[in-house]
GROMACS .gro file of C-alpha atoms in nm:
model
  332
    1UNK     CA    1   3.681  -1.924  -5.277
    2UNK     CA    2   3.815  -1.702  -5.055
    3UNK     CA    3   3.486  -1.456  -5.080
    4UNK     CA    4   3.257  -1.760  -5.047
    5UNK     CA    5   3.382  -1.841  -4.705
    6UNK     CA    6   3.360  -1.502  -4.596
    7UNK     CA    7   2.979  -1.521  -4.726
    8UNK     CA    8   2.895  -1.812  -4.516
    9UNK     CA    9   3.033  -1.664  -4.229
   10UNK     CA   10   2.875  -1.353  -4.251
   11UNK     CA   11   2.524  -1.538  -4.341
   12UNK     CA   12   2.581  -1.759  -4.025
   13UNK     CA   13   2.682  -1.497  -3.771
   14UNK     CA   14   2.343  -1.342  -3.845
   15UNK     CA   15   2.176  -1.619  -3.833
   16UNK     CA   16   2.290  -1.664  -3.439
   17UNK     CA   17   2.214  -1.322  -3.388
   18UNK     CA   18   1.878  -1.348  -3.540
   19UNK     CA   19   1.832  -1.647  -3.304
   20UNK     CA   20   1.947  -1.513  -2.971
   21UNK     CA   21   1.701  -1.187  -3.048
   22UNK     CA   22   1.407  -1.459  -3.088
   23UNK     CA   23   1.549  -1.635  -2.774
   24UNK     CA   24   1.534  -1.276  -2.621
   25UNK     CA   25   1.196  -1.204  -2.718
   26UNK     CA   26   1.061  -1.531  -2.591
   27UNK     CA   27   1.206  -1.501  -2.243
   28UNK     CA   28   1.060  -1.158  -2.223
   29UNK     CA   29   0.710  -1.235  -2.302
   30UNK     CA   30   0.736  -1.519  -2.052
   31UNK     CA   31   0.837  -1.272  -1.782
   32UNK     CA   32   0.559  -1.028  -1.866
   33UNK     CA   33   0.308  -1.332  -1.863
   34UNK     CA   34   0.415  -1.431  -1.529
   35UNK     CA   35   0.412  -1.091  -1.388
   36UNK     CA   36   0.056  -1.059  -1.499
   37UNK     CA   37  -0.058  -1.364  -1.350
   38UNK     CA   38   0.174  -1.313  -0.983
   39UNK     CA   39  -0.050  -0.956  -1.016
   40UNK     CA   40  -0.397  -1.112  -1.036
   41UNK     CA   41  -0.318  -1.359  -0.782
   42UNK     CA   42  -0.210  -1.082  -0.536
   43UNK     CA   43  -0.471  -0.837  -0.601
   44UNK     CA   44  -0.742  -1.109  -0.649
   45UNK     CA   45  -0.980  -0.820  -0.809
   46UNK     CA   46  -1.125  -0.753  -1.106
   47UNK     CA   47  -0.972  -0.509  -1.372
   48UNK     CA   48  -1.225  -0.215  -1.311
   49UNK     CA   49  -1.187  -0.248  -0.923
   50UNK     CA   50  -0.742  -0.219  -0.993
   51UNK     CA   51  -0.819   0.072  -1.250
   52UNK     CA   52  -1.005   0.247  -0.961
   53UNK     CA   53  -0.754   0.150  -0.709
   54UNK     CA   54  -0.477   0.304  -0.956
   55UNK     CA   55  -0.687   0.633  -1.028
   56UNK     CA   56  -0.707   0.672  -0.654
   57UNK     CA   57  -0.343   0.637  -0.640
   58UNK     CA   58  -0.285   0.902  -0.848
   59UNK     CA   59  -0.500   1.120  -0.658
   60UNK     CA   60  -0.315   1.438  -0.701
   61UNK     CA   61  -0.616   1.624  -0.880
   62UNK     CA   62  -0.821   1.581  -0.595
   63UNK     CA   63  -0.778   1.876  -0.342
   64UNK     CA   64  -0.883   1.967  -0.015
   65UNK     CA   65  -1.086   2.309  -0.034
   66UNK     CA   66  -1.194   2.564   0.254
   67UNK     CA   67  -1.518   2.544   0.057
   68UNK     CA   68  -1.595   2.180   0.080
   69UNK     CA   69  -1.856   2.078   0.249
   70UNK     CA   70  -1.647   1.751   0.471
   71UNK     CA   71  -1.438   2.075   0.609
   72UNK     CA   72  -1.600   2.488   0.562
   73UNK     CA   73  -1.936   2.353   0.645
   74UNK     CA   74  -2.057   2.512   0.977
   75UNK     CA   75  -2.240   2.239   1.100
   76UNK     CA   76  -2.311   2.015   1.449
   77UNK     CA   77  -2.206   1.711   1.214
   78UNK     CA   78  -1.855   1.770   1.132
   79UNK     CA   79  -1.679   1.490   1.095
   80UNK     CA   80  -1.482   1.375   1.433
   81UNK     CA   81  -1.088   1.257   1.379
   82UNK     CA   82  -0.932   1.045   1.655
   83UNK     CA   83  -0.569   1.045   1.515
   84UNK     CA   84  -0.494   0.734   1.807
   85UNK     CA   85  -0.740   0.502   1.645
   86UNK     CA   86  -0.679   0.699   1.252
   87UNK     CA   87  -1.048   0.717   1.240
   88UNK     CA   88  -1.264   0.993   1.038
   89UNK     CA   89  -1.579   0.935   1.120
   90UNK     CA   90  -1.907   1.138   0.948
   91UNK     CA   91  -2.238   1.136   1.162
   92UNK     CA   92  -2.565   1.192   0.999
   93UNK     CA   93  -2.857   1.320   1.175
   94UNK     CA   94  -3.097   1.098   1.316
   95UNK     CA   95  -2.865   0.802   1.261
   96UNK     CA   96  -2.730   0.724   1.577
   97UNK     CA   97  -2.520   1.047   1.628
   98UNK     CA   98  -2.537   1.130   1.976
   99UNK     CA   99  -2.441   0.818   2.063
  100UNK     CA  100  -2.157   0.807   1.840
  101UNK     CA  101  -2.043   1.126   2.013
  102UNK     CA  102  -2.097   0.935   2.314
  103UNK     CA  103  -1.840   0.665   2.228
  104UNK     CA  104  -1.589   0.908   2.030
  105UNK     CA  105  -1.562   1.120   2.370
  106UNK     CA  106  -1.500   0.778   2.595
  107UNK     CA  107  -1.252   0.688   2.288
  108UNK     CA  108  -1.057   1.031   2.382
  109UNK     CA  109  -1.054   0.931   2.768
  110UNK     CA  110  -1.329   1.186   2.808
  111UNK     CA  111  -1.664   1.127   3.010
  112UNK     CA  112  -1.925   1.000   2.703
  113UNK     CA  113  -2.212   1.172   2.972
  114UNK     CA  114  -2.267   1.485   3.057
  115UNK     CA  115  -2.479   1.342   3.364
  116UNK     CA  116  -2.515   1.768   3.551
  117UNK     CA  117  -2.634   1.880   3.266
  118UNK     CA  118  -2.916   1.658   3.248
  119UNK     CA  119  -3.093   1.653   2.885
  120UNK     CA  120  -2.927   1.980   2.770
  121UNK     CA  121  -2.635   1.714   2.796
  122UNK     CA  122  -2.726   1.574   2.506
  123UNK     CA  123  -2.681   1.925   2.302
  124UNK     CA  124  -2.359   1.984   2.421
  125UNK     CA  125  -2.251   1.640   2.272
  126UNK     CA  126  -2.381   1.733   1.946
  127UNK     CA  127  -2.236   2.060   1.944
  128UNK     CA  128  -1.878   2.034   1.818
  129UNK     CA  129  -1.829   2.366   2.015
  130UNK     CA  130  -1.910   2.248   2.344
  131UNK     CA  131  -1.836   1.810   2.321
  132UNK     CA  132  -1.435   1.847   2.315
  133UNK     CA  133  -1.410   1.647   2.028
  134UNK     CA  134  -1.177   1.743   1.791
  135UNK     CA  135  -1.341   1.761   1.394
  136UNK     CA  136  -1.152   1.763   1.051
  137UNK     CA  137  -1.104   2.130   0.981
  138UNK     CA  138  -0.934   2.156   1.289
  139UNK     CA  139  -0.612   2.078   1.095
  140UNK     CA  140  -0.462   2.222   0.810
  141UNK     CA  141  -0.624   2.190   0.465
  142UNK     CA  142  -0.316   1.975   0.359
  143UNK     CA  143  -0.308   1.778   0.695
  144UNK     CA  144  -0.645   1.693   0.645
  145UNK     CA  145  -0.634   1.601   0.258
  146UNK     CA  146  -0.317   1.368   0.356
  147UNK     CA  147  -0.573   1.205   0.631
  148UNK     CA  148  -0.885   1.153   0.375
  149UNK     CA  149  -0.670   1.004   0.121
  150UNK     CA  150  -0.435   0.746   0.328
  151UNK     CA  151  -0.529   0.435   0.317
  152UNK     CA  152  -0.425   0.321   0.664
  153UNK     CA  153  -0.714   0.582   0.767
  154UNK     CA  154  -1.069   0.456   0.829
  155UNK     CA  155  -1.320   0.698   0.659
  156UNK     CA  156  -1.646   0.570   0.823
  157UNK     CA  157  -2.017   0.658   0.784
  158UNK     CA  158  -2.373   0.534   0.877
  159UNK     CA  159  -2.647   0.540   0.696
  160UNK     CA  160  -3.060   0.457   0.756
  161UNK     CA  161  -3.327   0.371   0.482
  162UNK     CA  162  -3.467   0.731   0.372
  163UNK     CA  163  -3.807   0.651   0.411
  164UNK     CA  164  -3.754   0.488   0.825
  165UNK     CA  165  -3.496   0.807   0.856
  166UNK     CA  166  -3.779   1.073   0.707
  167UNK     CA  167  -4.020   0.922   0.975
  168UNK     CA  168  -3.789   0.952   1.260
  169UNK     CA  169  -3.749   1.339   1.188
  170UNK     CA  170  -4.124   1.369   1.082
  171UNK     CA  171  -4.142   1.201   1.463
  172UNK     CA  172  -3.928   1.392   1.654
  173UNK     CA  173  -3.877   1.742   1.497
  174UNK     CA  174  -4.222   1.778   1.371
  175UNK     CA  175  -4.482   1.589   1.626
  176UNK     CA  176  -4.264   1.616   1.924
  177UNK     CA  177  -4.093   1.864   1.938
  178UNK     CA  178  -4.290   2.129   1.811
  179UNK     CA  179  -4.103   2.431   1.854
  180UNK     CA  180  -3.820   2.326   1.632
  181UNK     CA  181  -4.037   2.281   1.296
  182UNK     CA  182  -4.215   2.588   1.394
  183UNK     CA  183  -3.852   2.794   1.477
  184UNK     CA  184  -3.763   2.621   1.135
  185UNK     CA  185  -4.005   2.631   0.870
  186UNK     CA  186  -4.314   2.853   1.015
  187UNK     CA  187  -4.145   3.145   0.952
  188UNK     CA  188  -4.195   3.490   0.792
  189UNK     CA  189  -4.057   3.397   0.457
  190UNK     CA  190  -4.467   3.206   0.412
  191UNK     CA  191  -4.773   3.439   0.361
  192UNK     CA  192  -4.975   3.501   0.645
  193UNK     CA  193  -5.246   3.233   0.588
  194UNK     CA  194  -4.960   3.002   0.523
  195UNK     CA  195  -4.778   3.074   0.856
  196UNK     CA  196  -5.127   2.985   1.000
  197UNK     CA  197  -5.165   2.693   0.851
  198UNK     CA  198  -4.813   2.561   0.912
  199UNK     CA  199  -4.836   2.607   1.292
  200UNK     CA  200  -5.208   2.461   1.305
  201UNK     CA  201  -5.012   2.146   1.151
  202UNK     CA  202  -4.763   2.130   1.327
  203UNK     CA  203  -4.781   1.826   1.637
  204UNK     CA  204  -5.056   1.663   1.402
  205UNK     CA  205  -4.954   1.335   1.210
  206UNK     CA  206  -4.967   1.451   0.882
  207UNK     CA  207  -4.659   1.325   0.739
  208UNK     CA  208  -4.784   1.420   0.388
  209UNK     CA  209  -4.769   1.809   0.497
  210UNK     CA  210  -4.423   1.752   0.697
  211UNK     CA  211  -4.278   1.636   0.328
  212UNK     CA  212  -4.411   1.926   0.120
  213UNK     CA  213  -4.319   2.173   0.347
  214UNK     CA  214  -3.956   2.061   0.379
  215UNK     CA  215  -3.869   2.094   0.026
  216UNK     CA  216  -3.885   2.522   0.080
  217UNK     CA  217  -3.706   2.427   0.458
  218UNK     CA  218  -3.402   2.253   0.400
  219UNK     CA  219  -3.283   2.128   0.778
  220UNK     CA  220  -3.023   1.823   0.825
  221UNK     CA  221  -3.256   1.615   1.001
  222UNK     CA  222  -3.458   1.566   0.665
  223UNK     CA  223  -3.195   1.698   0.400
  224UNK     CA  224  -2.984   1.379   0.196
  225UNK     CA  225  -2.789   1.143   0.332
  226UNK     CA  226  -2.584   1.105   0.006
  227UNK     CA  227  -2.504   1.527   0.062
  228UNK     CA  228  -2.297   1.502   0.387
  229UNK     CA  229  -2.001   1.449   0.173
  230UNK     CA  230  -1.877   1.661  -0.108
  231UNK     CA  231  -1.925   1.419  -0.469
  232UNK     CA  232  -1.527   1.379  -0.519
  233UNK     CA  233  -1.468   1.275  -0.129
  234UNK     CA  234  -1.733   0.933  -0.133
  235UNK     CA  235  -1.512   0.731  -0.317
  236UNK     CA  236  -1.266   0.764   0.038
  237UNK     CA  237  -1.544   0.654   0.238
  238UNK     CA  238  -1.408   0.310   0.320
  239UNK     CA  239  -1.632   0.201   0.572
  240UNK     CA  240  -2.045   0.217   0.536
  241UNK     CA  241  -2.274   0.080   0.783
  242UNK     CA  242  -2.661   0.066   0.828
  243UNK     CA  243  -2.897   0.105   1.117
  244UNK     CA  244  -3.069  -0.175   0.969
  245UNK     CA  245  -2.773  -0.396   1.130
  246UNK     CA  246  -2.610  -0.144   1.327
  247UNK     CA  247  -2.511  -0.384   1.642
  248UNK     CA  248  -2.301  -0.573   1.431
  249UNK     CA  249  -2.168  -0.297   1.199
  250UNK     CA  250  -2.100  -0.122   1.522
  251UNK     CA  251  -1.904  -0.443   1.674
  252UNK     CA  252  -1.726  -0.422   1.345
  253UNK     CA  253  -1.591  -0.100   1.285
  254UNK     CA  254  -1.465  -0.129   1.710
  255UNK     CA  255  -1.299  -0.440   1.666
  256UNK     CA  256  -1.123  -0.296   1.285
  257UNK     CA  257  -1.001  -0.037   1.499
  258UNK     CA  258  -0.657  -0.062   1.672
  259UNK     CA  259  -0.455   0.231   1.884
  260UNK     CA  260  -0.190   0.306   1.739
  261UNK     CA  261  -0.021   0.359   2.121
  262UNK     CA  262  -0.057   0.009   2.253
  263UNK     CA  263  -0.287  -0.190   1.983
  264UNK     CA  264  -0.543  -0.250   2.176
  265UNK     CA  265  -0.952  -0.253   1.997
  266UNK     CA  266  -1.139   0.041   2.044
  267UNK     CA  267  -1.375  -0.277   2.134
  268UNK     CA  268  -1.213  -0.386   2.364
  269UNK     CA  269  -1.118  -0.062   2.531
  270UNK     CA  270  -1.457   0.107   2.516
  271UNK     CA  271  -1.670  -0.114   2.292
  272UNK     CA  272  -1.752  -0.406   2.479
  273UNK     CA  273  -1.911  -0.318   2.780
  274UNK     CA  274  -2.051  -0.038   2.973
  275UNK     CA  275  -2.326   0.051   2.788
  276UNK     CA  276  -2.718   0.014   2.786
  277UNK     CA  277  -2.950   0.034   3.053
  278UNK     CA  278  -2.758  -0.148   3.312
  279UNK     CA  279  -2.423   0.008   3.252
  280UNK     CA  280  -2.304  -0.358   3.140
  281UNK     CA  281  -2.381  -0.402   2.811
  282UNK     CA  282  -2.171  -0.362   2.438
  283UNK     CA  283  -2.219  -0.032   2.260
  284UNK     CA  284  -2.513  -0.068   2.023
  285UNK     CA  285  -2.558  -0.419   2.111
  286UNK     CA  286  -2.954  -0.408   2.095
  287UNK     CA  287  -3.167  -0.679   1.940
  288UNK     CA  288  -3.295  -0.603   1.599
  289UNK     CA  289  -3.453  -0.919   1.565
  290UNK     CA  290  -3.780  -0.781   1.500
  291UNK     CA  291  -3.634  -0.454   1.372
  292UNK     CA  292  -3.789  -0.516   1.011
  293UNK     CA  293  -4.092  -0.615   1.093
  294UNK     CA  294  -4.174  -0.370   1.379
  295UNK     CA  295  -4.015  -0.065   1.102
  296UNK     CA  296  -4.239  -0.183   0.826
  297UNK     CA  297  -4.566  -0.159   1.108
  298UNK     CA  298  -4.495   0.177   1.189
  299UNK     CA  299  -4.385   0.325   0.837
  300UNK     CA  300  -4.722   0.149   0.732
  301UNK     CA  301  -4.889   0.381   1.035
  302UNK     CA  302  -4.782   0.659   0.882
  303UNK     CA  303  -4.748   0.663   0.544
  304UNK     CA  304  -4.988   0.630   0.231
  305UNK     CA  305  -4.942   0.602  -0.129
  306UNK     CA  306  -4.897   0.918  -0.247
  307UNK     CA  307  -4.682   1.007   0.072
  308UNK     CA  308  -4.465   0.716  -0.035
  309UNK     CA  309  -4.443   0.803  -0.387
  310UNK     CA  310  -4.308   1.174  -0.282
  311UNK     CA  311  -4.053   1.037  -0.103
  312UNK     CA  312  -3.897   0.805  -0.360
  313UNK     CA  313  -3.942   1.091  -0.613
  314UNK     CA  314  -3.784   1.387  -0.383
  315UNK     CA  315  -3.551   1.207  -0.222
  316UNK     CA  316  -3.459   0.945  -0.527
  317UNK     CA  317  -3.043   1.021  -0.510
  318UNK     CA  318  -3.077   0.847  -0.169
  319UNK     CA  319  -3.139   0.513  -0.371
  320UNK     CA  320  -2.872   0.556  -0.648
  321UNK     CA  321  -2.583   0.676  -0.499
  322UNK     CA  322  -2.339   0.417  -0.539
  323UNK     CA  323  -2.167   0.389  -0.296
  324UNK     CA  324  -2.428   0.263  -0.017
  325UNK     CA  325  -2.715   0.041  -0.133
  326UNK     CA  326  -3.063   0.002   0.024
  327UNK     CA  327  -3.336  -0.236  -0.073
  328UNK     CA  328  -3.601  -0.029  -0.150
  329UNK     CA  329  -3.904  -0.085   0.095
  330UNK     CA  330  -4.222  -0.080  -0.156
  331UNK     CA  331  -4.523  -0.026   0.132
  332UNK     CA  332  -4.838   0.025  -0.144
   0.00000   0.00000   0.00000
């Protein structure tokens, strides 16, 4: 009798253990649950978008190298840091950059003209040598990784349609300003009949010839957008705008700024006025209204069918790069 009641006992003790282990389990599934859902309510993204937010967390493999091209390249277009405003900011040729380097100098209490030198003023703003600004290898490799991978950092960059950016340099390095194609690309590494040829073409509108010939002249006028930044470093590009809508972009980025001194815009300190032909206007703030029509008139001028199939075939990476997006302009 005695060895029955122990029986019992010993059946029903494990019975409440069995039960408080199930009681256990239950609770702790109904935690998980509910930290799963208070996560997708904060983050409000889908689970690719956290997976890349968690790889870029744990960042580590990424590393800053003398060799990269965002901090060894000798170039006019290194990119310009302005620790008060914790902006990196990467200017591409024939995208607005002098007049970035206008506003970047007037962000840094600096003068953004250099009104005695007249239009050699403009060079010395380009060159990082001679505009005072201060660039990204200027710092330590390891202050400058830190920088490109905080968060709290804007990493900004604007970017123009390839085909309206090729015409601009076709424009201005090629029909204007003559000397600088023919410094460039008519050169002494082409035959002699081809040196001819080059300079007899050079100043004409023959945009076809400008494209051929710049595939054996690399310059950064013409080169890709898509290689101002080393591959590994886009994915810290966290702000992208477009000339297509570049007064508002602009207004954006200014106002998304804040000093970190008195938190005050770079808008509203050097943004919102005192710019354009009158000295009273916002800083980009031109009307692009028309800007699509009067683009697609002049590519149109200039272009043909074959000189619009080269570019999309030479320059295709421009268009798939993912982390800027154009609508591809079909002219023919």
């Amino acid at each position: 009798m005695r060895k029955r009641i122990l029986k019992v006992l010993e059946a029903a003790s494990v019975a409440v253990v069995m039960t408080c282990m199930i009681r256990q389990a239950v609770v702790f599934v109904e935690l998980e649950q509910q930290e799963m859902k208070n996560t997708k309510s904060a983050t409000n993204k889908p689970l690719d978008v956290i997976m890349h937010d968690e790889e870029q967390g744990n960042n580590s493999t990424i590393k800053l190298l003398e060799t990269d091209i965002i901090y060894g390249r000798d170039w006019w277009e290194k990119p310009t840091v302005i620790e008060e405003y914790k902006l990196i900011f990467f200017t591409i040729p024939k995208v607005g950059c002098t007049e970035w380097k206008r506003i970047f100098r007037k962000m840094m209490g600096m003068n953004p003209w250099i009104p005695e030198m007249g239009r050699k003023g403009d060079v010395l703003i380009q060159n990082p040598r001679t505009n005072n600004l201060t660039t990204l290898s200027d710092y330590s490799l390891a202050d400058a990784e830190m920088m490109m991978k905080d968060p709290e950092w804007t990493k900004a960059i604007f970017v123009r349609e390839p085909k309206e950016r090729l015409l601009s340099a076709f424009l201005n390095k090629f029909v204007q300003d003559k000397e600088y194609f023919r410094k460039k690309c008519c050169n002494h590494h082409l035959s002699e009949d081809e040196l001819k040829h080059c300079n007899d073409k050079v100043g004409m509108t023959d945009i076809r010839y400008f494209l051929e010939r710049t595939q054996n002249c690399q310059d950064y006028h013409w080169g890709l957008q898509s290689e101002t930044l080393d591959e590994k470093w886009w994915p810290y590009i966290n702000f992208v705008g477009y000339m297509h809508s570049l007064s508002e972009d602009a207004r954006k980025l200014l106002k998304s700024l804040t000093s970190v001194n008195d938190g005050i815009t770079a808008w509203e300190r050097v943004g919102k006025t005192g710019w354009g032909k009158d000295g009273n206007g916002g800083f980009m703030q031109i009307s692009h209204s028309a800007h699509a029509t009067d683009a697609n008139k002049k590519l149109l001028e200039y272009y043909n069918e074959e000189s619009e199939a080269f570019v999309q075939e030479k320059w295709a990476k421009e268009w798939e790069l993912p982390y800027y997006h154009f609508d591809k302009i079909q002219l023919f």
